[in-house]
Short mmCIF file of C-alpha atoms in Angstrom, two decimals:
data_model
loop_
_atom_site.label_atom_id
_atom_site.label_comp_id
_atom_site.label_asym_id
_atom_site.label_seq_id
_atom_site.Cartn_x
_atom_site.Cartn_y
_atom_site.Cartn_z
CA MET A 1 11.48 33.47 -26.75
CA SER A 2 14.33 35.25 -24.95
CA GLN A 3 17.51 33.54 -23.81
CA ALA A 4 16.59 34.31 -20.19
CA THR A 5 13.28 32.51 -20.57
CA GLN A 6 14.99 29.52 -22.14
CA GLN A 7 17.41 29.36 -19.21
CA LEU A 8 14.49 29.62 -16.81
CA GLY A 9 12.77 26.71 -18.48
CA ALA A 10 15.94 24.62 -18.34
CA ASP A 11 16.30 25.12 -14.58
CA PRO A 12 14.18 22.52 -12.73
CA THR A 13 13.99 24.61 -9.57
CA ALA A 14 12.77 27.66 -11.47
CA LEU A 15 10.30 25.52 -13.42
CA ARG A 16 8.92 24.07 -10.19
CA GLU A 17 8.37 27.56 -8.81
CA GLN A 18 6.51 28.55 -11.97
CA LEU A 19 4.36 25.46 -11.77
CA PHE A 20 3.68 26.01 -8.07
CA ASP A 21 2.28 29.46 -8.85
CA PHE A 22 -0.11 27.93 -11.37
CA TRP A 23 -1.02 25.18 -8.91
CA THR A 24 -1.88 27.56 -6.08
CA ARG A 25 -4.06 29.58 -8.46
CA LYS A 26 -5.69 26.35 -9.70
CA GLU A 27 -4.67 27.16 -13.28
CA LEU A 28 -4.13 23.61 -14.46
CA GLU A 29 -4.08 24.20 -18.21
CA PRO A 30 -1.20 26.73 -18.04
CA LEU A 31 0.55 24.38 -15.60
CA ARG A 32 0.40 21.54 -18.11
CA ALA A 33 1.51 23.72 -21.02
CA VAL A 34 4.47 25.23 -19.16
CA ALA A 35 5.47 21.82 -17.79
CA PHE A 36 5.39 20.26 -21.26
CA LYS A 37 7.56 23.06 -22.64
CA GLY A 38 9.89 22.92 -19.64
CA PHE A 39 10.55 19.21 -20.08
CA SER A 40 11.74 19.88 -23.63
CA ASP A 41 14.22 22.43 -22.30
CA PHE A 42 15.74 20.06 -19.75
CA GLN A 43 19.30 18.98 -20.42
CA THR A 44 18.90 15.75 -18.43
CA PRO A 45 15.14 15.07 -18.31
CA LEU A 46 15.11 12.10 -15.93
CA GLU A 47 17.37 13.81 -13.40
CA ASP A 48 15.68 17.20 -13.74
CA LEU A 49 12.24 15.62 -13.28
CA LEU A 50 13.36 14.27 -9.92
CA CYS A 51 14.56 17.74 -8.92
CA VAL A 52 11.08 19.06 -9.66
CA LEU A 53 9.24 16.26 -7.88
CA GLU A 54 11.46 16.31 -4.79
CA GLY A 55 10.35 19.86 -4.03
CA CYS A 56 6.64 19.34 -4.64
CA PRO A 57 4.22 19.49 -1.70
CA GLY A 58 2.52 16.26 -0.71
CA ARG A 59 -1.16 15.60 -0.19
CA GLN A 60 -3.13 18.64 0.86
CA LYS A 61 -6.48 18.72 2.60
CA GLY A 62 -9.31 19.49 0.22
CA LYS A 63 -7.37 18.57 -2.93
CA ALA A 64 -8.13 15.37 -4.79
CA THR A 65 -4.68 15.19 -6.35
CA THR A 66 -1.21 16.64 -5.81
CA MET A 67 0.90 19.05 -7.78
CA GLY A 68 3.50 16.34 -8.22
CA HIS A 69 0.92 13.98 -9.69
CA SER A 70 -0.13 16.56 -12.28
CA ILE A 71 3.50 17.19 -13.24
CA LEU A 72 4.26 13.48 -13.44
CA MET A 73 1.23 12.79 -15.64
CA GLU A 74 2.31 15.60 -17.95
CA PHE A 75 5.83 14.15 -18.09
CA GLU A 76 4.36 10.79 -19.08
CA ARG A 77 2.49 12.51 -21.91
CA TRP A 78 5.64 14.39 -22.95
CA ARG A 79 7.70 11.21 -22.86
CA ARG A 80 5.41 9.54 -25.38
CA THR A 81 6.56 12.14 -27.92
CA HIS A 82 10.20 11.69 -26.86
CA PRO A 83 10.73 7.90 -26.91
CA LYS A 84 14.51 8.25 -26.63
CA VAL A 85 14.18 9.60 -23.08
CA THR A 86 14.69 6.33 -21.21
CA LEU A 87 16.82 5.08 -18.37
CA GLN A 88 18.85 3.07 -20.87
CA ALA A 89 20.03 6.34 -22.38
CA VAL A 90 21.40 7.51 -19.03
CA PRO A 91 25.13 6.90 -18.40
CA GLU A 92 25.61 3.75 -16.34
CA VAL A 93 27.36 5.65 -13.57
CA SER A 94 24.24 7.78 -13.01
CA LYS A 95 21.50 5.14 -13.23
CA LEU A 96 21.62 3.79 -9.70
CA GLY A 97 21.58 7.25 -8.17
CA LEU A 98 18.49 8.22 -10.16
CA GLN A 99 16.74 4.99 -9.25
CA ARG A 100 17.46 5.47 -5.55
CA ARG A 101 16.13 9.02 -5.66
CA ALA A 102 12.99 7.88 -7.46
CA LEU A 103 12.49 5.09 -4.93
CA SER A 104 12.76 7.54 -2.03
CA LEU A 105 9.76 9.45 -3.44
CA LEU A 106 7.47 6.45 -2.96
CA THR A 107 5.84 7.42 0.34
CA ASP A 108 2.35 8.06 1.65
CA ALA A 109 2.78 11.77 0.83
CA GLN A 110 2.73 11.03 -2.90
CA PRO A 111 0.63 7.86 -3.31
CA SER A 112 0.12 8.33 -7.06
CA PHE A 113 3.86 8.33 -7.82
CA MET A 114 4.26 4.58 -7.52
CA ASP A 115 3.25 3.25 -10.95
CA PRO A 116 4.82 5.96 -13.13
CA LEU A 117 8.11 6.08 -11.21
CA ILE A 118 8.43 2.29 -11.24
CA ASP A 119 7.99 2.45 -15.01
CA ILE A 120 10.12 5.50 -15.82
CA TYR A 121 13.06 4.54 -13.59
CA GLN A 122 12.71 0.75 -13.95
CA LEU A 123 12.70 0.28 -10.20
CA GLY A 124 11.97 -3.41 -10.56
CA ASN A 125 15.55 -3.84 -11.79
CA LEU A 126 17.06 -2.51 -8.57
CA ASP A 127 18.88 -4.89 -6.27
CA ARG A 128 16.30 -6.68 -4.13
CA SER A 129 18.08 -5.67 -0.92
CA ILE A 130 17.63 -1.99 -1.82
CA LEU A 131 13.92 -2.52 -2.46
CA ARG A 132 13.44 -4.47 0.76
CA LEU A 133 15.19 -1.75 2.74
CA HIS A 134 12.79 0.85 1.38
CA ILE A 135 9.83 -1.34 2.30
CA PHE A 136 11.21 -1.69 5.83
CA LYS A 137 11.49 2.10 6.02
CA LEU A 138 7.85 2.48 4.99
CA GLN A 139 6.79 0.00 7.65
CA ALA A 140 8.86 1.84 10.26
CA VAL A 141 6.77 4.99 9.70
CA ASN A 142 3.46 3.07 9.66
CA CYS A 143 3.04 3.29 5.87
CA TYR A 144 1.87 -0.32 5.69
CA ARG A 145 -0.51 0.24 2.80
CA GLU A 146 2.25 1.74 0.66
CA ALA A 147 4.69 -0.98 1.74
CA ALA A 148 2.22 -3.70 0.76
CA LEU A 149 1.40 -2.10 -2.59
CA LEU A 150 5.07 -1.68 -3.47
CA SER A 151 5.82 -5.26 -2.44
CA MET A 152 3.04 -6.54 -4.68
CA LYS A 153 4.00 -4.40 -7.67
CA LEU A 154 7.63 -5.51 -7.41
CA GLU A 155 6.70 -9.11 -6.49
CA LEU A 156 8.52 -9.07 -3.17
CA GLN A 157 5.88 -10.84 -1.07
CA SER A 158 8.01 -13.90 -0.42
CA GLU A 159 10.99 -11.73 0.56
CA VAL A 160 9.38 -9.76 3.37
CA ASP A 161 7.92 -10.93 6.67
CA MET A 162 4.25 -11.78 6.21
CA GLU A 163 3.27 -11.03 9.81
CA GLU A 164 5.08 -7.69 9.87
CA MET A 165 3.20 -6.72 6.73
CA CYS A 166 -0.25 -8.24 7.17
CA VAL A 167 -0.95 -7.93 10.90
CA PRO A 168 -0.95 -4.10 10.84
CA LEU A 169 -3.13 -4.15 7.71
CA ILE A 170 -5.64 -6.47 9.38
CA LEU A 171 -5.65 -4.42 12.57
CA GLN A 172 -6.29 -1.28 10.52
CA ASP A 173 -9.35 -2.92 8.94
CA LYS A 174 -7.55 -3.58 5.64
CA LEU A 175 -7.99 -7.35 5.46
CA PRO A 176 -8.72 -7.23 1.68
CA MET A 177 -5.27 -5.74 1.10
CA ALA A 178 -3.68 -8.41 3.27
CA GLU A 179 -5.52 -11.01 1.19
CA SER A 180 -4.17 -9.44 -1.99
CA PHE A 181 -0.67 -9.50 -0.52
CA VAL A 182 -0.69 -13.27 0.07
CA ARG A 183 -2.84 -14.28 -2.92
CA GLY A 184 -1.03 -16.59 -5.32
CA HIS A 185 1.55 -17.58 -2.70
CA PRO A 186 0.22 -20.79 -1.07
CA ARG A 187 2.69 -20.72 1.80
CA LEU A 188 1.77 -17.14 2.67
CA GLU A 189 -1.95 -17.84 2.25
CA GLU A 190 -1.71 -20.70 4.73
CA ARG A 191 0.35 -18.69 7.20
CA MET A 192 -2.08 -15.79 7.20
CA VAL A 193 -5.15 -17.98 7.68
CA THR A 194 -3.54 -20.00 10.48
CA LEU A 195 -2.44 -16.73 12.08
CA LEU A 196 -6.03 -15.48 12.10
CA ASP A 197 -7.10 -18.81 13.54
CA SER A 198 -4.59 -18.44 16.38
CA TRP A 199 -6.37 -15.21 17.36
CA CYS A 200 -9.49 -17.31 18.01
CA ARG A 201 -7.90 -19.08 20.98
CA PRO A 202 -9.72 -18.48 24.27
CA ASP A 203 -6.56 -17.11 25.87
CA PHE A 204 -5.74 -14.69 23.04
CA SER A 205 -5.68 -10.98 23.83
CA ILE A 206 -5.30 -8.05 21.47
CA ALA A 207 -2.83 -6.68 24.01
CA GLN A 208 -0.34 -9.16 22.55
CA LEU A 209 -0.63 -7.44 19.17
CA ARG A 210 -0.38 -4.00 20.74
CA ARG A 211 2.92 -5.01 22.32
CA GLN A 212 4.15 -6.38 18.99
CA PHE A 213 3.18 -3.20 17.11
CA PRO A 214 3.35 -0.40 19.69
CA ARG A 215 3.39 2.37 17.06
CA LEU A 216 -0.05 1.46 15.74
CA SER A 217 -2.92 3.64 16.90
CA LEU A 218 -6.17 1.69 16.73
CA SER A 219 -9.74 2.94 17.02
CA LYS A 220 -12.40 1.17 19.07
CA HIS A 221 -14.02 -0.02 15.85
CA GLN A 222 -10.75 -1.59 14.72
CA THR A 223 -10.15 -3.37 18.01
CA ASP A 224 -13.75 -4.59 18.06
CA GLN A 225 -13.08 -6.49 14.83
CA ILE A 226 -10.47 -8.65 16.57
CA GLN A 227 -12.77 -11.05 18.38
CA PRO A 228 -13.31 -14.79 17.83
CA LYS A 229 -16.88 -14.49 16.55
CA MET A 230 -15.89 -12.24 13.66
CA LEU A 231 -12.45 -13.71 13.06
CA SER A 232 -13.70 -17.29 12.77
CA LYS A 233 -16.08 -16.23 9.98
CA GLN A 234 -13.14 -14.74 8.09
CA VAL A 235 -11.07 -17.86 8.71
CA PHE A 236 -13.73 -20.14 7.21
CA ARG A 237 -14.18 -17.79 4.25
CA LEU A 238 -10.44 -17.75 3.60
CA MET A 239 -10.08 -21.50 4.12
CA GLU A 240 -12.52 -21.98 1.26
CA LYS A 241 -11.02 -19.21 -0.87
CA PHE A 242 -7.42 -20.43 -0.53
CA ASN A 243 -8.27 -24.14 -0.21
CA ILE A 244 -6.74 -24.46 3.26
CA ASP A 245 -7.03 -27.71 5.21
CA PRO A 246 -9.49 -27.13 8.11
CA GLY A 247 -7.23 -29.26 10.27
CA LEU A 248 -4.78 -26.34 10.28
CA CYS A 249 -7.38 -24.08 11.90
CA PRO A 250 -8.49 -25.98 15.03
CA ASN A 251 -9.58 -22.92 16.99
CA SER A 252 -12.08 -21.75 14.39
CA VAL A 253 -13.38 -25.27 13.82
CA TYR A 254 -13.83 -25.78 17.57
CA LYS A 255 -15.61 -22.43 17.92
CA ARG A 256 -18.04 -23.23 15.12
CA LYS A 257 -18.83 -26.61 16.66
CA SER A 258 -19.28 -25.02 20.08
CA ASP A 259 -21.55 -22.32 18.68
CA SER A 260 -23.61 -24.95 16.87
CA MET A 261 -23.93 -26.99 20.05
CA ARG A 262 -25.02 -23.96 22.07
CA PHE A 263 -27.61 -23.12 19.44
CA LEU A 264 -29.00 -26.66 19.49
CA MET A 265 -29.10 -26.63 23.29
CA TYR A 266 -30.96 -23.34 23.18
CA LYS A 267 -33.49 -24.73 20.71
CA ARG A 268 -33.91 -27.91 22.73
CA PHE A 269 -34.25 -26.53 26.24
CA VAL A 270 -34.93 -22.79 26.21
CA GLU A 271 -37.48 -22.59 23.42
CA VAL A 272 -39.26 -25.79 24.42
CA SER A 273 -39.49 -24.80 28.08
CA SER A 274 -40.95 -21.40 27.15
CA LYS A 275 -43.90 -22.90 25.24
CA PRO A 276 -47.32 -22.94 26.98
CA GLY A 277 -48.01 -26.21 28.73
CA SER A 278 -44.37 -27.23 28.89
CA PHE A 279 -44.47 -27.27 32.68
#
Protein backbone atom coordinates (compact mmCIF):
# COMPACT_ATOMS: atom_id res chain seq x y z
CA MET A 1 0.00 0.00 0.00
CA SER A 2 1.34 3.45 -0.90
CA GLN A 3 2.33 6.06 1.65
CA ALA A 4 -0.45 8.34 0.38
CA THR A 5 -3.05 5.65 1.03
CA GLN A 6 -1.69 5.08 4.53
CA GLN A 7 -1.94 8.81 5.24
CA LEU A 8 -5.48 8.80 3.89
CA GLY A 9 -6.44 5.98 6.21
CA ALA A 10 -4.91 7.77 9.19
CA ASP A 11 -6.96 10.91 8.56
CA PRO A 12 -10.40 10.55 10.21
CA THR A 13 -12.00 13.15 7.94
CA ALA A 14 -10.74 11.42 4.81
CA LEU A 15 -11.81 8.04 6.17
CA ARG A 16 -15.30 9.36 6.87
CA GLU A 17 -15.58 10.61 3.30
CA GLN A 18 -14.54 7.21 1.99
CA LEU A 19 -17.08 5.50 4.20
CA PHE A 20 -19.80 7.94 3.21
CA ASP A 21 -19.28 7.01 -0.45
CA PHE A 22 -19.76 3.34 0.41
CA TRP A 23 -22.79 4.18 2.54
CA THR A 24 -24.55 6.16 -0.18
CA ARG A 25 -23.95 3.29 -2.63
CA LYS A 26 -25.22 0.80 -0.01
CA GLU A 27 -21.93 -1.12 -0.19
CA LEU A 28 -21.80 -2.23 3.42
CA GLU A 29 -19.15 -4.94 3.14
CA PRO A 30 -16.52 -2.57 1.67
CA LEU A 31 -17.56 0.01 4.27
CA ARG A 32 -16.84 -2.44 7.09
CA ALA A 33 -13.54 -3.58 5.59
CA VAL A 34 -12.24 -0.05 4.98
CA ALA A 35 -13.41 1.08 8.43
CA PHE A 36 -11.66 -1.84 10.12
CA LYS A 37 -8.43 -1.06 8.27
CA GLY A 38 -8.79 2.66 8.94
CA PHE A 39 -9.10 2.17 12.69
CA SER A 40 -5.77 0.35 12.69
CA ASP A 41 -4.15 3.34 10.99
CA PHE A 42 -5.44 5.85 13.53
CA GLN A 43 -2.82 7.44 15.74
CA THR A 44 -5.32 8.17 18.52
CA PRO A 45 -8.24 5.76 17.94
CA LEU A 46 -10.66 7.07 20.57
CA GLU A 47 -10.23 10.68 19.50
CA ASP A 48 -10.23 9.89 15.78
CA LEU A 49 -13.39 7.80 16.13
CA LEU A 50 -15.19 10.83 17.53
CA CYS A 51 -14.00 12.91 14.57
CA VAL A 52 -15.57 10.34 12.25
CA LEU A 53 -18.84 10.07 14.18
CA GLU A 54 -19.27 13.82 14.63
CA GLY A 55 -19.53 14.25 10.86
CA CYS A 56 -21.88 11.35 10.21
CA PRO A 57 -25.45 12.06 9.08
CA GLY A 58 -28.23 11.21 11.51
CA ARG A 59 -31.33 9.15 10.92
CA GLN A 60 -32.53 9.18 7.34
CA LYS A 61 -35.98 8.36 6.07
CA GLY A 62 -36.19 4.89 4.59
CA LYS A 63 -33.04 3.61 6.31
CA ALA A 64 -33.28 1.21 9.22
CA THR A 65 -29.90 2.20 10.61
CA THR A 66 -27.40 5.04 10.32
CA MET A 67 -23.94 5.28 8.86
CA GLY A 68 -22.61 6.17 12.29
CA HIS A 69 -24.14 3.04 13.79
CA SER A 70 -22.45 0.84 11.20
CA ILE A 71 -19.10 2.51 11.85
CA LEU A 72 -19.50 2.26 15.60
CA MET A 73 -20.39 -1.43 15.44
CA GLU A 74 -17.32 -2.04 13.30
CA PHE A 75 -15.17 -0.14 15.81
CA GLU A 76 -16.53 -2.36 18.58
CA ARG A 77 -15.50 -5.41 16.55
CA TRP A 78 -12.07 -3.90 15.86
CA ARG A 79 -11.59 -3.02 19.53
CA ARG A 80 -12.04 -6.65 20.54
CA THR A 81 -8.83 -7.41 18.64
CA HIS A 82 -7.10 -4.38 20.16
CA PRO A 83 -7.78 -4.67 23.91
CA LYS A 84 -5.21 -2.01 24.78
CA VAL A 85 -7.37 0.67 23.14
CA THR A 86 -9.17 1.89 26.26
CA LEU A 87 -9.90 5.19 27.92
CA GLN A 88 -7.42 4.28 30.65
CA ALA A 89 -4.66 4.41 28.05
CA VAL A 90 -5.55 8.00 27.14
CA PRO A 91 -3.52 10.75 28.88
CA GLU A 92 -5.44 12.10 31.86
CA VAL A 93 -5.47 15.62 30.43
CA SER A 94 -7.41 14.39 27.37
CA LYS A 95 -9.94 12.06 29.00
CA LEU A 96 -12.55 14.59 30.06
CA GLY A 97 -12.58 16.27 26.67
CA LEU A 98 -13.17 12.95 24.91
CA GLN A 99 -15.92 12.01 27.33
CA ARG A 100 -17.70 15.34 26.85
CA ARG A 101 -17.53 14.98 23.08
CA ALA A 102 -18.89 11.44 23.27
CA LEU A 103 -21.70 12.58 25.57
CA SER A 104 -22.69 15.33 23.13
CA LEU A 105 -23.32 12.66 20.47
CA LEU A 106 -26.11 11.09 22.53
CA THR A 107 -29.12 12.70 20.86
CA ASP A 108 -32.24 11.57 19.03
CA ALA A 109 -30.34 11.82 15.72
CA GLN A 110 -28.16 8.85 16.68
CA PRO A 111 -30.27 6.69 19.03
CA SER A 112 -28.05 3.62 18.69
CA PHE A 113 -24.92 5.43 19.93
CA MET A 114 -25.92 5.31 23.59
CA ASP A 115 -24.78 1.87 24.76
CA PRO A 116 -21.47 1.65 22.86
CA LEU A 117 -20.39 5.21 23.67
CA ILE A 118 -21.24 4.79 27.36
CA ASP A 119 -19.03 1.69 27.33
CA ILE A 120 -16.13 2.93 25.19
CA TYR A 121 -15.80 6.32 26.88
CA GLN A 122 -16.90 5.23 30.37
CA LEU A 123 -19.49 7.98 30.55
CA GLY A 124 -20.83 6.65 33.83
CA ASN A 125 -17.64 7.93 35.47
CA LEU A 126 -18.30 11.53 34.47
CA ASP A 127 -19.21 14.04 37.14
CA ARG A 128 -22.93 13.74 37.84
CA SER A 129 -23.48 17.44 37.24
CA ILE A 130 -22.16 17.07 33.68
CA LEU A 131 -24.49 14.14 33.04
CA ARG A 132 -27.49 15.96 34.50
CA LEU A 133 -26.77 19.00 32.34
CA HIS A 134 -26.82 16.86 29.21
CA ILE A 135 -30.13 15.32 30.26
CA PHE A 136 -31.56 18.81 30.79
CA LYS A 137 -30.40 19.73 27.29
CA LEU A 138 -32.17 16.70 25.83
CA GLN A 139 -35.36 17.64 27.64
CA ALA A 140 -35.08 21.21 26.38
CA VAL A 141 -35.27 19.97 22.78
CA ASN A 142 -38.12 17.52 23.53
CA CYS A 143 -35.88 14.43 23.46
CA TYR A 144 -37.63 12.98 26.50
CA ARG A 145 -37.24 9.37 25.42
CA GLU A 146 -33.48 9.75 25.04
CA ALA A 147 -33.26 11.68 28.32
CA ALA A 148 -35.14 8.94 30.16
CA LEU A 149 -33.06 6.14 28.63
CA LEU A 150 -29.80 7.88 29.47
CA SER A 151 -30.98 8.56 33.01
CA MET A 152 -31.83 4.90 33.49
CA LYS A 153 -28.59 3.60 31.99
CA LEU A 154 -26.53 5.93 34.19
CA GLU A 155 -28.82 5.45 37.23
CA LEU A 156 -29.70 9.12 37.53
CA GLN A 157 -33.43 8.75 38.21
CA SER A 158 -33.24 10.10 41.74
CA GLU A 159 -31.16 13.08 40.58
CA VAL A 160 -33.56 14.50 37.99
CA ASP A 161 -37.07 15.87 38.39
CA MET A 162 -39.59 13.05 38.06
CA GLU A 163 -42.41 15.26 36.77
CA GLU A 164 -40.23 17.00 34.20
CA MET A 165 -39.22 13.59 32.90
CA CYS A 166 -42.36 11.48 33.20
CA VAL A 167 -45.19 13.90 32.41
CA PRO A 168 -44.05 14.46 28.80
CA LEU A 169 -43.55 10.71 28.37
CA ILE A 170 -47.06 10.00 29.64
CA LEU A 171 -48.57 12.73 27.47
CA GLN A 172 -46.77 11.28 24.45
CA ASP A 173 -48.36 7.87 25.12
CA LYS A 174 -45.14 6.42 26.56
CA LEU A 175 -46.41 5.40 29.99
CA PRO A 176 -44.42 2.11 29.91
CA MET A 177 -41.20 4.10 29.66
CA ALA A 178 -42.27 6.33 32.53
CA GLU A 179 -42.94 3.17 34.55
CA SER A 180 -39.47 1.88 33.73
CA PHE A 181 -38.00 5.21 34.80
CA VAL A 182 -39.48 5.04 38.31
CA ARG A 183 -39.33 1.25 38.79
CA GLY A 184 -37.16 0.23 41.72
CA HIS A 185 -37.35 3.69 43.30
CA PRO A 186 -40.26 3.56 45.79
CA ARG A 187 -40.38 7.31 46.31
CA LEU A 188 -40.57 7.95 42.57
CA GLU A 189 -43.10 5.16 42.06
CA GLU A 190 -45.37 6.72 44.67
CA ARG A 191 -44.96 10.21 43.26
CA MET A 192 -45.84 9.14 39.73
CA VAL A 193 -48.93 7.20 40.79
CA THR A 194 -50.21 10.01 43.00
CA LEU A 195 -49.54 12.44 40.16
CA LEU A 196 -51.71 10.37 37.82
CA ASP A 197 -54.36 10.24 40.52
CA SER A 198 -54.34 14.04 40.78
CA TRP A 199 -55.30 14.16 37.09
CA CYS A 200 -58.52 12.34 38.02
CA ARG A 201 -59.84 15.31 39.99
CA PRO A 202 -63.10 16.73 38.60
CA ASP A 203 -61.53 20.17 38.21
CA PHE A 204 -58.41 18.94 36.40
CA SER A 205 -57.82 20.16 32.85
CA ILE A 206 -55.16 19.09 30.37
CA ALA A 207 -54.69 22.79 29.69
CA GLN A 208 -52.71 22.88 32.94
CA LEU A 209 -50.21 20.43 31.46
CA ARG A 210 -50.08 22.32 28.18
CA ARG A 211 -49.08 25.44 30.08
CA GLN A 212 -46.44 23.50 32.01
CA PHE A 213 -44.98 21.97 28.83
CA PRO A 214 -45.74 24.48 26.06
CA ARG A 215 -43.20 22.96 23.65
CA LEU A 216 -45.01 19.62 23.49
CA SER A 217 -47.16 19.02 20.43
CA LEU A 218 -49.89 16.51 21.24
CA SER A 219 -52.21 14.66 18.89
CA LYS A 220 -55.93 14.23 19.56
CA HIS A 221 -55.30 10.58 20.39
CA GLN A 222 -52.73 11.56 23.01
CA THR A 223 -54.96 14.14 24.65
CA ASP A 224 -57.87 11.69 24.64
CA GLN A 225 -55.84 9.38 26.88
CA ILE A 226 -55.77 12.01 29.63
CA GLN A 227 -59.25 11.52 31.03
CA PRO A 228 -60.35 10.17 34.43
CA LYS A 229 -61.93 6.98 33.09
CA MET A 230 -58.71 5.78 31.48
CA LEU A 231 -56.33 7.29 34.03
CA SER A 232 -58.04 5.70 37.02
CA LYS A 233 -57.59 2.26 35.46
CA GLN A 234 -53.87 2.94 35.13
CA VAL A 235 -53.71 4.22 38.70
CA PHE A 236 -55.25 1.03 40.10
CA ARG A 237 -52.97 -1.11 37.95
CA LEU A 238 -49.91 0.78 39.16
CA MET A 239 -51.08 0.80 42.78
CA GLU A 240 -51.05 -2.98 42.65
CA LYS A 241 -47.82 -3.19 40.67
CA PHE A 242 -45.87 -0.84 42.95
CA ASN A 243 -47.74 -1.73 46.16
CA ILE A 244 -49.02 1.81 46.70
CA ASP A 245 -51.44 2.58 49.55
CA PRO A 246 -54.89 3.30 48.00
CA GLY A 247 -55.32 6.03 50.59
CA LEU A 248 -52.77 8.06 48.62
CA CYS A 249 -55.00 7.99 45.53
CA PRO A 250 -58.36 9.34 46.75
CA ASN A 251 -59.53 10.62 43.36
CA SER A 252 -59.25 7.25 41.64
CA VAL A 253 -60.80 5.43 44.59
CA TYR A 254 -63.71 7.89 44.66
CA LYS A 255 -64.22 7.56 40.90
CA ARG A 256 -64.33 3.77 41.07
CA LYS A 257 -66.86 3.89 43.90
CA SER A 258 -68.95 6.44 42.01
CA ASP A 259 -68.85 4.37 38.83
CA SER A 260 -69.87 1.27 40.78
CA MET A 261 -72.75 3.14 42.38
CA ARG A 262 -73.96 4.46 39.02
CA PHE A 263 -73.83 0.95 37.59
CA LEU A 264 -75.86 -0.45 40.48
CA MET A 265 -78.39 2.35 40.15
CA TYR A 266 -78.68 1.61 36.45
CA LYS A 267 -79.24 -2.08 37.13
CA ARG A 268 -81.77 -1.33 39.85
CA PHE A 269 -83.90 1.32 38.19
CA VAL A 270 -83.28 1.46 34.44
CA GLU A 271 -83.19 -2.24 33.63
CA VAL A 272 -86.01 -3.12 36.01
CA SER A 273 -88.28 -0.35 34.73
CA SER A 274 -87.72 -1.44 31.13
CA LYS A 275 -88.97 -5.00 31.74
CA PRO A 276 -92.51 -5.87 30.54
CA GLY A 277 -95.08 -5.51 33.29
CA SER A 278 -92.93 -3.23 35.41
CA PHE A 279 -95.48 -0.44 35.15
